[in-house]
PDB file of C-alpha atoms and ligand atoms in Angstrom:
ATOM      1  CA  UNK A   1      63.845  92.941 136.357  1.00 77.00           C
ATOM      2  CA  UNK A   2      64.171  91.563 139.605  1.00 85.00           C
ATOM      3  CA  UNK A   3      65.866  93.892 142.515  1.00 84.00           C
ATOM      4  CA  UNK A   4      68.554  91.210 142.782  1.00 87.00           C
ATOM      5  CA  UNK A   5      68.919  91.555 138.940  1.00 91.00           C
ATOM      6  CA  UNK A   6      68.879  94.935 139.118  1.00 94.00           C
ATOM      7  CA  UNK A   7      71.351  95.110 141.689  1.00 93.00           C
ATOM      8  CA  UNK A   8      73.649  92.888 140.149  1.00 94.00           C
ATOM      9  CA  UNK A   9      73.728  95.060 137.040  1.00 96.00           C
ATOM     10  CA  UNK A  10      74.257  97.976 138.651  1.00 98.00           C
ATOM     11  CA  UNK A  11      77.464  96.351 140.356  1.00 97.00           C
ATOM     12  CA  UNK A  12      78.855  95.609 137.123  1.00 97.00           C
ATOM     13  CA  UNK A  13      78.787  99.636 135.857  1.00 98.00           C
ATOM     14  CA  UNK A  14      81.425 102.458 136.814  1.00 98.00           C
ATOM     15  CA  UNK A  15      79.157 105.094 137.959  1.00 98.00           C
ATOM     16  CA  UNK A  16      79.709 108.964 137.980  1.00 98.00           C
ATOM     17  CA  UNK A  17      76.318 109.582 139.552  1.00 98.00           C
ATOM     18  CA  UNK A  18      74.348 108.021 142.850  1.00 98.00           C
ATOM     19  CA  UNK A  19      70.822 107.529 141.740  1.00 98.00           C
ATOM     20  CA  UNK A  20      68.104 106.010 143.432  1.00 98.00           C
ATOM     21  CA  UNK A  21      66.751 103.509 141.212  1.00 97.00           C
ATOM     22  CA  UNK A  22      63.903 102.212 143.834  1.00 94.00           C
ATOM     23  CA  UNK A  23      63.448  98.865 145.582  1.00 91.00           C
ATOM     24  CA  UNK A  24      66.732  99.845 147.537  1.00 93.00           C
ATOM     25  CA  UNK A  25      68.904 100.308 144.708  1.00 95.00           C
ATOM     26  CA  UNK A  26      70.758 103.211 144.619  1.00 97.00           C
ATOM     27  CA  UNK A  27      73.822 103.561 142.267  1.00 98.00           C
ATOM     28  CA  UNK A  28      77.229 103.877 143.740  1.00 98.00           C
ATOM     29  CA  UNK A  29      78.300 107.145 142.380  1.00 98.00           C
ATOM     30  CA  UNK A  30      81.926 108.760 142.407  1.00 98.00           C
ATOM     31  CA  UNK A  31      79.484 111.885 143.438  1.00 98.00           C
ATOM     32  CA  UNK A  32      77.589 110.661 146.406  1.00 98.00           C
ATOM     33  CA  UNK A  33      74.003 110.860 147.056  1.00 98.00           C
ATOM     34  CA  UNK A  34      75.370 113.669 149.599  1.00 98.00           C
ATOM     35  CA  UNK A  35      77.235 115.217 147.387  1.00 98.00           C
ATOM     36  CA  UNK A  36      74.745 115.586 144.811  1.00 98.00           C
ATOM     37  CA  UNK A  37      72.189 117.165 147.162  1.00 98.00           C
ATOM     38  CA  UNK A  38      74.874 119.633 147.909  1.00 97.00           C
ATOM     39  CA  UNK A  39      75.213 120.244 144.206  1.00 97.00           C
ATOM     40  CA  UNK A  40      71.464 120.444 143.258  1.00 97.00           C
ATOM     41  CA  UNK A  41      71.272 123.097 146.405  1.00 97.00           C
ATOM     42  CA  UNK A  42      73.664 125.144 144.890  1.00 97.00           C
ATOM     43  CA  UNK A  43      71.952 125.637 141.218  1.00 97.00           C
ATOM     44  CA  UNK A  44      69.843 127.613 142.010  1.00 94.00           C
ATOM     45  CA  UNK A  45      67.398 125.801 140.204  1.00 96.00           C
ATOM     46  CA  UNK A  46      63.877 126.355 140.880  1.00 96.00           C
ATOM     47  CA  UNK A  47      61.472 123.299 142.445  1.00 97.00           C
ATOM     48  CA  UNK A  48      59.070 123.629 140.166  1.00 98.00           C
ATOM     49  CA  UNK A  49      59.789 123.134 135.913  1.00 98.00           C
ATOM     50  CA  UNK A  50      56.031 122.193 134.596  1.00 98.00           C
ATOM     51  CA  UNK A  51      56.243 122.960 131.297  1.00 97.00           C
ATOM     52  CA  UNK A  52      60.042 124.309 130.791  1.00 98.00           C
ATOM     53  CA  UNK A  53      62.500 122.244 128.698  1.00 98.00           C
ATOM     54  CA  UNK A  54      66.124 121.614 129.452  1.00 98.00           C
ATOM     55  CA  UNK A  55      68.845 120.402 128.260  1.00 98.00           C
ATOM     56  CA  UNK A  56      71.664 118.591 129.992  1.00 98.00           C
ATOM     57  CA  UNK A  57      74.974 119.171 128.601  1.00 98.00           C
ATOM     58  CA  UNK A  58      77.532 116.329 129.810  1.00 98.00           C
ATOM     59  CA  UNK A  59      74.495 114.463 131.460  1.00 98.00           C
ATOM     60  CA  UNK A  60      76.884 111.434 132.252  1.00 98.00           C
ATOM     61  CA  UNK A  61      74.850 108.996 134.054  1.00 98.00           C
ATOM     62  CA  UNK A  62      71.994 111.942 133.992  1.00 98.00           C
ATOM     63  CA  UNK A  63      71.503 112.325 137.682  1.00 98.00           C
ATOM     64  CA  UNK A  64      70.524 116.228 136.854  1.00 98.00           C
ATOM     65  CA  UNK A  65      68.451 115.252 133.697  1.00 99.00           C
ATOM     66  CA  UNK A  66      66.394 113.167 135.715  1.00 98.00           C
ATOM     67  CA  UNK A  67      65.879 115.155 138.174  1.00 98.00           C
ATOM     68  CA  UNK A  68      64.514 117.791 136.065  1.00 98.00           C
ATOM     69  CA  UNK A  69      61.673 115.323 134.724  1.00 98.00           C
ATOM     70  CA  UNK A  70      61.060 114.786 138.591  1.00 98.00           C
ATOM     71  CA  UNK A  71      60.548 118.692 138.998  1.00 98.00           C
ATOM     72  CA  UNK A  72      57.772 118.500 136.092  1.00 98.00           C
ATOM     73  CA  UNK A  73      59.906 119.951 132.592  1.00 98.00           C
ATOM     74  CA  UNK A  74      58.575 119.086 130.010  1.00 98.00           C
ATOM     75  CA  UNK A  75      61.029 117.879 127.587  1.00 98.00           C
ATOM     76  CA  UNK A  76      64.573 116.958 128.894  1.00 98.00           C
ATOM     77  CA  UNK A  77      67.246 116.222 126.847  1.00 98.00           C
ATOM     78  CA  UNK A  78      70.914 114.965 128.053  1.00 98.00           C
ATOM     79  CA  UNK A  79      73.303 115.265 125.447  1.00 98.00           C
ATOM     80  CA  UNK A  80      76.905 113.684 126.025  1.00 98.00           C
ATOM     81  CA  UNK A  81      79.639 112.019 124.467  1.00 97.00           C
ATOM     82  CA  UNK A  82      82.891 111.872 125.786  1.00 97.00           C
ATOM     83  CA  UNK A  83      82.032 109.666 128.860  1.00 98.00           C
ATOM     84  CA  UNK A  84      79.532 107.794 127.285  1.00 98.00           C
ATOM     85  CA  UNK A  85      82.167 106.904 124.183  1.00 98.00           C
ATOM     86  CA  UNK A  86      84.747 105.763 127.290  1.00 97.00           C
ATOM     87  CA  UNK A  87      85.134 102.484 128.562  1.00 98.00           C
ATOM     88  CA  UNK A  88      85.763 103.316 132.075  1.00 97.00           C
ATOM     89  CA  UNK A  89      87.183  99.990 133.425  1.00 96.00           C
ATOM     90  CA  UNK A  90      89.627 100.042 130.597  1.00 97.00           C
ATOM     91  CA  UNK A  91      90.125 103.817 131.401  1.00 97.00           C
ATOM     92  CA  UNK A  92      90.680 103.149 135.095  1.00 97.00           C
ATOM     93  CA  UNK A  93      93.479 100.283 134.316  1.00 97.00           C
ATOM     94  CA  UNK A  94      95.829 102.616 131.663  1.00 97.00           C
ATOM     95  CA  UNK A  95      95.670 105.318 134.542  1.00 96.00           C
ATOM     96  CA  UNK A  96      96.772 103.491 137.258  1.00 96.00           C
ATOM     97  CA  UNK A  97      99.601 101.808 134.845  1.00 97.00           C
ATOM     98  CA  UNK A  98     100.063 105.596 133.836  1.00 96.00           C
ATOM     99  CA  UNK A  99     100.874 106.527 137.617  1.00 95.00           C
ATOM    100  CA  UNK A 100     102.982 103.134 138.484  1.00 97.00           C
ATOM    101  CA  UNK A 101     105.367 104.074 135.415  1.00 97.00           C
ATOM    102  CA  UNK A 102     105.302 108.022 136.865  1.00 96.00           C
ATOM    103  CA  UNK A 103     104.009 109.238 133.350  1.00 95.00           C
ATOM    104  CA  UNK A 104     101.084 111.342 132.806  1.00 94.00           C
ATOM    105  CA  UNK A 105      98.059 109.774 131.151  1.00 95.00           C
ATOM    106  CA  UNK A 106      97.217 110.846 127.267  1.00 95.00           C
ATOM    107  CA  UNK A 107      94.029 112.520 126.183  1.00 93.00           C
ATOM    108  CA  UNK A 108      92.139 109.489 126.551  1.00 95.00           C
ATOM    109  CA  UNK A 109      90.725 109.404 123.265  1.00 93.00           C
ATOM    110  CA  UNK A 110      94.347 109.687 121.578  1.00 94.00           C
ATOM    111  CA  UNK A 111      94.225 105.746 123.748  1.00 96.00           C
ATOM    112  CA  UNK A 112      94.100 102.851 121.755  1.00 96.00           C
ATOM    113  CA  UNK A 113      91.055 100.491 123.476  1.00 95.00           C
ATOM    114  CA  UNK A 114      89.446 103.424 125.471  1.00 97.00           C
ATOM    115  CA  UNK A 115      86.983 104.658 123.235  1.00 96.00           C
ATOM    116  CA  UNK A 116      84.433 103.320 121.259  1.00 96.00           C
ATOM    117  CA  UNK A 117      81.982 106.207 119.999  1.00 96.00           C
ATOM    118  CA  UNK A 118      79.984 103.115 118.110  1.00 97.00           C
ATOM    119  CA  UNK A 119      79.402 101.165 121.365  1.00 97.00           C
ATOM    120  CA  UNK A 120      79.211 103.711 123.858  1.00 98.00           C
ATOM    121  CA  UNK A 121      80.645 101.357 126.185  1.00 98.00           C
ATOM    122  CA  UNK A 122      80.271 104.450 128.677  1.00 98.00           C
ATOM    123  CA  UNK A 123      76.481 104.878 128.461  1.00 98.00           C
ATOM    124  CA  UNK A 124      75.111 101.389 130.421  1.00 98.00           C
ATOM    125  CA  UNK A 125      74.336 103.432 133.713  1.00 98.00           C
ATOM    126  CA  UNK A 126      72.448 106.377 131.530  1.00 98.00           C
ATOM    127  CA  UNK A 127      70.924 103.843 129.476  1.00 98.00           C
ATOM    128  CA  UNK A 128      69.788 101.356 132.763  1.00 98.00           C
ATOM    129  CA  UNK A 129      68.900 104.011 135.272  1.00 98.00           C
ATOM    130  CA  UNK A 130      66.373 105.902 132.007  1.00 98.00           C
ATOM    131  CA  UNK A 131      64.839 102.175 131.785  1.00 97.00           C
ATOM    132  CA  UNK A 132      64.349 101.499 135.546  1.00 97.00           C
ATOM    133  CA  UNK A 133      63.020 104.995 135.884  1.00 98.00           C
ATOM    134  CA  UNK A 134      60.670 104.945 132.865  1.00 98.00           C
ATOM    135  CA  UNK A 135      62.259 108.038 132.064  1.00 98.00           C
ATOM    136  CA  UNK A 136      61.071 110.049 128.867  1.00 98.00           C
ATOM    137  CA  UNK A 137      64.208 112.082 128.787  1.00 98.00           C
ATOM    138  CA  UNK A 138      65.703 112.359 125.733  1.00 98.00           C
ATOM    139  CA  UNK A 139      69.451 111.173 124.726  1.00 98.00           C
ATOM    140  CA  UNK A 140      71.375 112.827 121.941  1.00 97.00           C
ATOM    141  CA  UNK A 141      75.250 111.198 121.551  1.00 97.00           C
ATOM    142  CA  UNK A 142      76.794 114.588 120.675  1.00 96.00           C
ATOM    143  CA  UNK A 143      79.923 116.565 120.979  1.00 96.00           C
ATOM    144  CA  UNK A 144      78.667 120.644 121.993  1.00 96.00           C
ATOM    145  CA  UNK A 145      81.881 121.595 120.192  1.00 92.00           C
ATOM    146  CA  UNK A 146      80.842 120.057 116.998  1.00 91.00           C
ATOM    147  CA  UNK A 147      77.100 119.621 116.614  1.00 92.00           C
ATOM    148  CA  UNK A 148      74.483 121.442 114.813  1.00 90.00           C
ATOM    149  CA  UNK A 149      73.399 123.601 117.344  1.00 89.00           C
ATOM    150  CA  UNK A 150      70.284 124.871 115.077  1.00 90.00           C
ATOM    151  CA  UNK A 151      68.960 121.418 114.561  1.00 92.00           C
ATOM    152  CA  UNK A 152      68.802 121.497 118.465  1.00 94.00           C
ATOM    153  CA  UNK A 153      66.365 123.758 118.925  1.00 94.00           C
ATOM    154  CA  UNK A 154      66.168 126.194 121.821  1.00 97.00           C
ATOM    155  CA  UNK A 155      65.535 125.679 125.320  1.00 98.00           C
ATOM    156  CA  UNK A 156      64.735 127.539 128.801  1.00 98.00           C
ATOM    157  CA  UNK A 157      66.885 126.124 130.760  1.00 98.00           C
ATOM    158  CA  UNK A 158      70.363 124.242 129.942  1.00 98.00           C
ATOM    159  CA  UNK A 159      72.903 122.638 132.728  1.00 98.00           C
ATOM    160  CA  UNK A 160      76.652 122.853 132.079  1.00 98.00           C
ATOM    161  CA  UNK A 161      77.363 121.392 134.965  1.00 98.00           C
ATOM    162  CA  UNK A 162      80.812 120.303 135.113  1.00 98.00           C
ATOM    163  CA  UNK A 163      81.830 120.968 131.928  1.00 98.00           C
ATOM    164  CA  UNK A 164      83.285 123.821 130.561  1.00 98.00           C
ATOM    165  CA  UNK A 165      86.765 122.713 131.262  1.00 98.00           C
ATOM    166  CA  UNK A 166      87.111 119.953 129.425  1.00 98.00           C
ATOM    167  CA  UNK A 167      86.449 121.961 126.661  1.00 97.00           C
ATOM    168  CA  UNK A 168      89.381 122.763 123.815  1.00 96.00           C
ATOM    169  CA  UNK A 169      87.504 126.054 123.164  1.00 97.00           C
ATOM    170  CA  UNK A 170      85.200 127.158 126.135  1.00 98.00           C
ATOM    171  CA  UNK A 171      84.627 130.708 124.231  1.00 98.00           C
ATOM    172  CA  UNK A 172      83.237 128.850 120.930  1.00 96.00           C
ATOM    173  CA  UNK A 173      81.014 127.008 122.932  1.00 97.00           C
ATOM    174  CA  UNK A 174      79.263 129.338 125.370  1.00 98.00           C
ATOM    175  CA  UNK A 175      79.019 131.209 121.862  1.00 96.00           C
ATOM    176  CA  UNK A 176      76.728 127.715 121.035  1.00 96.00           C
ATOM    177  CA  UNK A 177      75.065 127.567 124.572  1.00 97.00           C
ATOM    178  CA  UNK A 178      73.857 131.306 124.051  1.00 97.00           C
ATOM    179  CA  UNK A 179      72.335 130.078 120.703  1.00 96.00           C
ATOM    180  CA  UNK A 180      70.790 126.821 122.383  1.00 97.00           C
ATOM    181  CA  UNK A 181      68.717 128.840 124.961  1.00 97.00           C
ATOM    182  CA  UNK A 182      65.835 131.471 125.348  1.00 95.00           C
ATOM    183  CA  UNK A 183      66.680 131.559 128.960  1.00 98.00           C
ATOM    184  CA  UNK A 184      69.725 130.699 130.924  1.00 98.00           C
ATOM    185  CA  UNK A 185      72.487 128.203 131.096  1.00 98.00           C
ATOM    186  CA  UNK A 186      73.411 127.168 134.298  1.00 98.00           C
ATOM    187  CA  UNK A 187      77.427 127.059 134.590  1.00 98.00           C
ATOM    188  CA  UNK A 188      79.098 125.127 136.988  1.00 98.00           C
ATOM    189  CA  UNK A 189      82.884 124.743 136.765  1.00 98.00           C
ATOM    190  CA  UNK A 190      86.484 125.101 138.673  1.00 98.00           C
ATOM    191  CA  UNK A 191      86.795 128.514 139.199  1.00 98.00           C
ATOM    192  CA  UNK A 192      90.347 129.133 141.031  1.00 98.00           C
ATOM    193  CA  UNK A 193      91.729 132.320 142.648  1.00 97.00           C
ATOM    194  CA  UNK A 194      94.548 133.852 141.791  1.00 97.00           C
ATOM    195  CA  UNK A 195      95.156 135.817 145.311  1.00 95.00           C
ATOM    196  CA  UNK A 196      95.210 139.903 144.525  1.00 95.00           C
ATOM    197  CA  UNK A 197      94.517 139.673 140.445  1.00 95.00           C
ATOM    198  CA  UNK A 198      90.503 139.172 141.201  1.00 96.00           C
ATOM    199  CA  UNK A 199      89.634 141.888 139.103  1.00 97.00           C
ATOM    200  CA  UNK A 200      91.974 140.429 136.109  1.00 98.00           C
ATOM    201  CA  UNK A 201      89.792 138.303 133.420  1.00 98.00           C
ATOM    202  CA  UNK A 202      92.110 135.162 133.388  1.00 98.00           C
ATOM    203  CA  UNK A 203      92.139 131.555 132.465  1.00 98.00           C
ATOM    204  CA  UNK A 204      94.586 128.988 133.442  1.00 98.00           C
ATOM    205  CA  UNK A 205      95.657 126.296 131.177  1.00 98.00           C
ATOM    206  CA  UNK A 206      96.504 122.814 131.981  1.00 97.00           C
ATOM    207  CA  UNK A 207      98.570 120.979 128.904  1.00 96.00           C
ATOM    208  CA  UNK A 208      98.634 117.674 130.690  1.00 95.00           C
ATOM    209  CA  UNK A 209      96.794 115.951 133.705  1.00 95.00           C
ATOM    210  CA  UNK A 210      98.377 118.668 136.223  1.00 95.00           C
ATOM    211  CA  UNK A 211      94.633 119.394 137.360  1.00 96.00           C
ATOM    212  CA  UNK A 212      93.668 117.056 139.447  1.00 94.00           C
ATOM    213  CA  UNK A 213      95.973 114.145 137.695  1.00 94.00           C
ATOM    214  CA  UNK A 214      93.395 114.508 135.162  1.00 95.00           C
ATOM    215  CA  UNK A 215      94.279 115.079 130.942  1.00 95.00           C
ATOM    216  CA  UNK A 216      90.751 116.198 130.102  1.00 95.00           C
ATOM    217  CA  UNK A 217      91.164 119.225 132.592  1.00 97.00           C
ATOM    218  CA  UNK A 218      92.160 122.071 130.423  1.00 98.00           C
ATOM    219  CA  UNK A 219      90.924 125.166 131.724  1.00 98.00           C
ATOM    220  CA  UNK A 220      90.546 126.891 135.062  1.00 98.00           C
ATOM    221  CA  UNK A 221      88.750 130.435 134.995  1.00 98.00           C
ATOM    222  CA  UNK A 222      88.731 132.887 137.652  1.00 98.00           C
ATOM    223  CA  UNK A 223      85.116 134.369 138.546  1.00 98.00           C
ATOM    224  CA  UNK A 224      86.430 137.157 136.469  1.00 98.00           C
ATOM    225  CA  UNK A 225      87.252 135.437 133.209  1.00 98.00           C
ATOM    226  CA  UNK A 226      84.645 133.336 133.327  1.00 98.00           C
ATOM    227  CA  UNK A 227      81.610 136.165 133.630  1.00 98.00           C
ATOM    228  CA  UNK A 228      83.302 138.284 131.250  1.00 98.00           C
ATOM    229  CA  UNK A 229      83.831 134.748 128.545  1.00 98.00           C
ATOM    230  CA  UNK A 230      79.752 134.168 129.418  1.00 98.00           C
ATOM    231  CA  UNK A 231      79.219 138.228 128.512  1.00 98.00           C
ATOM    232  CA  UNK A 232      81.907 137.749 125.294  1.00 98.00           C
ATOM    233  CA  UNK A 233      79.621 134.978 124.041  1.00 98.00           C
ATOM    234  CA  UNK A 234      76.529 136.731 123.882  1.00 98.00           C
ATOM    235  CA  UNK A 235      74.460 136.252 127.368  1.00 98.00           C
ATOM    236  CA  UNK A 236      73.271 139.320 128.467  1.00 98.00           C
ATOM    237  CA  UNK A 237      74.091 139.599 132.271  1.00 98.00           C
ATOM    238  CA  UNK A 238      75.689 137.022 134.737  1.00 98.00           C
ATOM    239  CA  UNK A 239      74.427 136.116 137.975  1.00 98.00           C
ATOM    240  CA  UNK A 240      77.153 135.265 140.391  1.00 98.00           C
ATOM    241  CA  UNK A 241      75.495 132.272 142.528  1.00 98.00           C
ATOM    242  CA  UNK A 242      78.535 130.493 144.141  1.00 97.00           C
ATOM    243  CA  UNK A 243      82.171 131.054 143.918  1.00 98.00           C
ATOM    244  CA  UNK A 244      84.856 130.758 145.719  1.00 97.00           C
ATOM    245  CA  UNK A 245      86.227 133.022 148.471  1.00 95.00           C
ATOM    246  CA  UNK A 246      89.611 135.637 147.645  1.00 91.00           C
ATOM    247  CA  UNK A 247      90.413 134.170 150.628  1.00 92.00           C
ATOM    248  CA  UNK A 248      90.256 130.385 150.050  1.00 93.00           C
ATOM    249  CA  UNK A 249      93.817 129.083 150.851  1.00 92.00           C
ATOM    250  CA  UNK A 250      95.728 127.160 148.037  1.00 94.00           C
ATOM    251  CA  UNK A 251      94.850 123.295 147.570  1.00 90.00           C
ATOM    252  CA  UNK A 252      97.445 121.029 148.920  1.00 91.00           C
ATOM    253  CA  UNK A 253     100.341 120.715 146.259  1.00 92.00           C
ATOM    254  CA  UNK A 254      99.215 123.200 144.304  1.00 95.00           C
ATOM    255  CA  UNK A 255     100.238 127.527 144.099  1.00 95.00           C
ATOM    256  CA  UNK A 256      96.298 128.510 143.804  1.00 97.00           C
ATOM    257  CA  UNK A 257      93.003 127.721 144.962  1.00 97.00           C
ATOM    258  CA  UNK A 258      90.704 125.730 142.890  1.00 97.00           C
ATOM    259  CA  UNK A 259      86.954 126.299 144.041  1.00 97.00           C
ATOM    260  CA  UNK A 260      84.042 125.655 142.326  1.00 97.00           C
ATOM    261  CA  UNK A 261      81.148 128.175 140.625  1.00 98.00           C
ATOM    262  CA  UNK A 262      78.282 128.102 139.968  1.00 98.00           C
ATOM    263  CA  UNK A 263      76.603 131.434 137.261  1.00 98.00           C
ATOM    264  CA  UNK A 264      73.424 131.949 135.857  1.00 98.00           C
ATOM    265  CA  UNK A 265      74.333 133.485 132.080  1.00 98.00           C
ATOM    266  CA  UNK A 266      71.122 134.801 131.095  1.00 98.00           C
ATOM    267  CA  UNK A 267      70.244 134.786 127.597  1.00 98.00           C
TER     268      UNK A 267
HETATM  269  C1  SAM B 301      82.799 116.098 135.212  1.00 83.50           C
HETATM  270  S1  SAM B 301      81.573 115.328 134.204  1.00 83.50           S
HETATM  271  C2  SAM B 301      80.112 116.170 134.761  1.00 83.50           C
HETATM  272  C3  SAM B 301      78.849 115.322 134.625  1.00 83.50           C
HETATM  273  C4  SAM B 301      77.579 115.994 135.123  1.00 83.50           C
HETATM  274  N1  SAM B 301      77.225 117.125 134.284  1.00 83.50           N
HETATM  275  C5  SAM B 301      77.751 116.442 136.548  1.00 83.50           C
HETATM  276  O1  SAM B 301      77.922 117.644 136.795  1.00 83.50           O
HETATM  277  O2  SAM B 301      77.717 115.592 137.444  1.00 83.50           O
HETATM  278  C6  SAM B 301      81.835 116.053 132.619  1.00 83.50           C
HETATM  279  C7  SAM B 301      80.855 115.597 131.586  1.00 83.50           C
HETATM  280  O3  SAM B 301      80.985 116.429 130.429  1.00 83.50           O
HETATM  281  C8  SAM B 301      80.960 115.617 129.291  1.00 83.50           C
HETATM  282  N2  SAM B 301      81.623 116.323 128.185  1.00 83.50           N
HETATM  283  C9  SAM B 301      82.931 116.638 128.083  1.00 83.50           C
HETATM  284  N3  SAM B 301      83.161 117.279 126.929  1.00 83.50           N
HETATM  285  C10 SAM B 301      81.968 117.371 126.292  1.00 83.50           C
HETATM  286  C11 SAM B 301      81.555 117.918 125.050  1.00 83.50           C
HETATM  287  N4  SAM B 301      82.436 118.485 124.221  1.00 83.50           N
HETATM  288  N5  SAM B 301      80.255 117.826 124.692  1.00 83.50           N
HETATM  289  C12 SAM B 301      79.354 117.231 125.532  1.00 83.50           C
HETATM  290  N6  SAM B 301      79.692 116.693 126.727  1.00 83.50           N
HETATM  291  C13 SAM B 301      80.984 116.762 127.091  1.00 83.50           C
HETATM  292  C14 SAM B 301      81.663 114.351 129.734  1.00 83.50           C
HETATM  293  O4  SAM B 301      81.378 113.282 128.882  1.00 83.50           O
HETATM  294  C15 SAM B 301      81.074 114.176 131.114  1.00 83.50           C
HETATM  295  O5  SAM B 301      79.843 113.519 131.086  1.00 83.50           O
END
């Protein structure tokens, strides 16, 4: 494919991630290329993976999957669903109608039109950018809550990057992620303060799109509740490698602050 080609495709796809595709090309990601470096800084994630294997929970347009193959693991799998069974232009259109009529958006996959787990209308970028890359990593269409963890296998490292709070049960499924590694999971989520309950194990649930106007946002954990869910499920200590500060101010609109974390749960 030409680099006009490829360019041209890659203007036609709703990207999550920024990835540099070569000859120029570099995806325009919600996340920029900036942004991403920022992220990949915070894991905590060492430069070197010759001969680990990871998997990528919620890989998306697999940004972080890739970028473990470029670090030398040895097997990399990305395992998603839920954005690669959404058809984002579609998605984009009933949320904007959503906000002109002042109504909060469904669960998207309760939408008529928006997903199509057959098609994966949502998985061009992951699919183009593994092609372009001559990528060995390995997709798996698969829903963590549901799949057979056991047929999986086990690996050293696994990203859950970004995750855990779209999840209907986040307990069930660090419960999975401790039987899916030998080593450690790497959670990044929300985390949010709740100003003088720090040492309280809480988790704050959204029943609509109240977190960030978003109806796949269900959870919010405080550092607390979220190291003592990753103990709960199994992993035997917690590393606390980012979270935010007790004395982060609330967001804008909103009574608390939402940070982000970032914890090694060691298996
Ligand atoms: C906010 S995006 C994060 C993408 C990427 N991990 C990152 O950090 O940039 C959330 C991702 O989690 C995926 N996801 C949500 N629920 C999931 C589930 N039950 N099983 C697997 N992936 C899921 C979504 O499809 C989406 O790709």
């Amino acid at each position: 494919m030409s680099n006009a080609s490829l360019a041209h495709e890659v203007e036609s796809i709703i990207w999550f991630h920024s990835i540099d595709l070569g000859g120029g090309v570099v995806t325009p990601g919600i996340k920029s290329p900036e942004a991403l470096d920022a992220e990949l800084g915070r894991m905590g994630l060492p430069e070197d993976l010759s001969g680990r294997t990871v998997l990528d929970i919620g890989a998306w347009d697999g940004y972080f999957s890739f970028e473990a193959e470029r670090r030398g693991a040895k097997r990399v799998v990305a395992l998603d669903h839920y954005a690669w069974s959404l058809d984002h232009d579609a998605q984009r259109r009933y949320w904007a109608e959503c906000q002109a009529r002042g109504e909060a958006p469904l669960p998207y996959e309760q939408v008529p039109g928006l997903f199509d787990p057959t098609k994966q209308p949502g998985r061009r970028g992951f699919d183009l950018a593994r092609a372009r890359l001559r990528s060995s990593v390995e997709p798996i269409f698969g829903d963590l809550e549901d799949i057979d963890a056991g047929a999986l296998g086990t690996f050293d490292i696994v990203f859950f990057m970004g995750v855990l709070y779209h999840l209907e049960n986040p307990l069930r499924a660090l419960r999975r992620l401790r039987q899916l590694t030998a080593g450690v999971v790497i959670v990044e989520t929300v985390c949010a303060v709740f100003p003088g309950m720090e040492d309280r194990q809480m988790f704050e649930f959204f029943g609509t799109d109240e977190l960030n106007g978003d109806p796949s946002n269900w959870w919010a954990p405080n550092a607390a509740g979220l190291d003592s869910m990753c103990r709960a499920a199994g992993f035997r200590d917690v590393v606390h490698v980012a979270e935010p500060s007790p004395d982060d101010p609330p967001h804008p609109g909103y009574r608390f602050h939402y940070g982000r974390a970032v914890f090694h749960a060691l298996a």
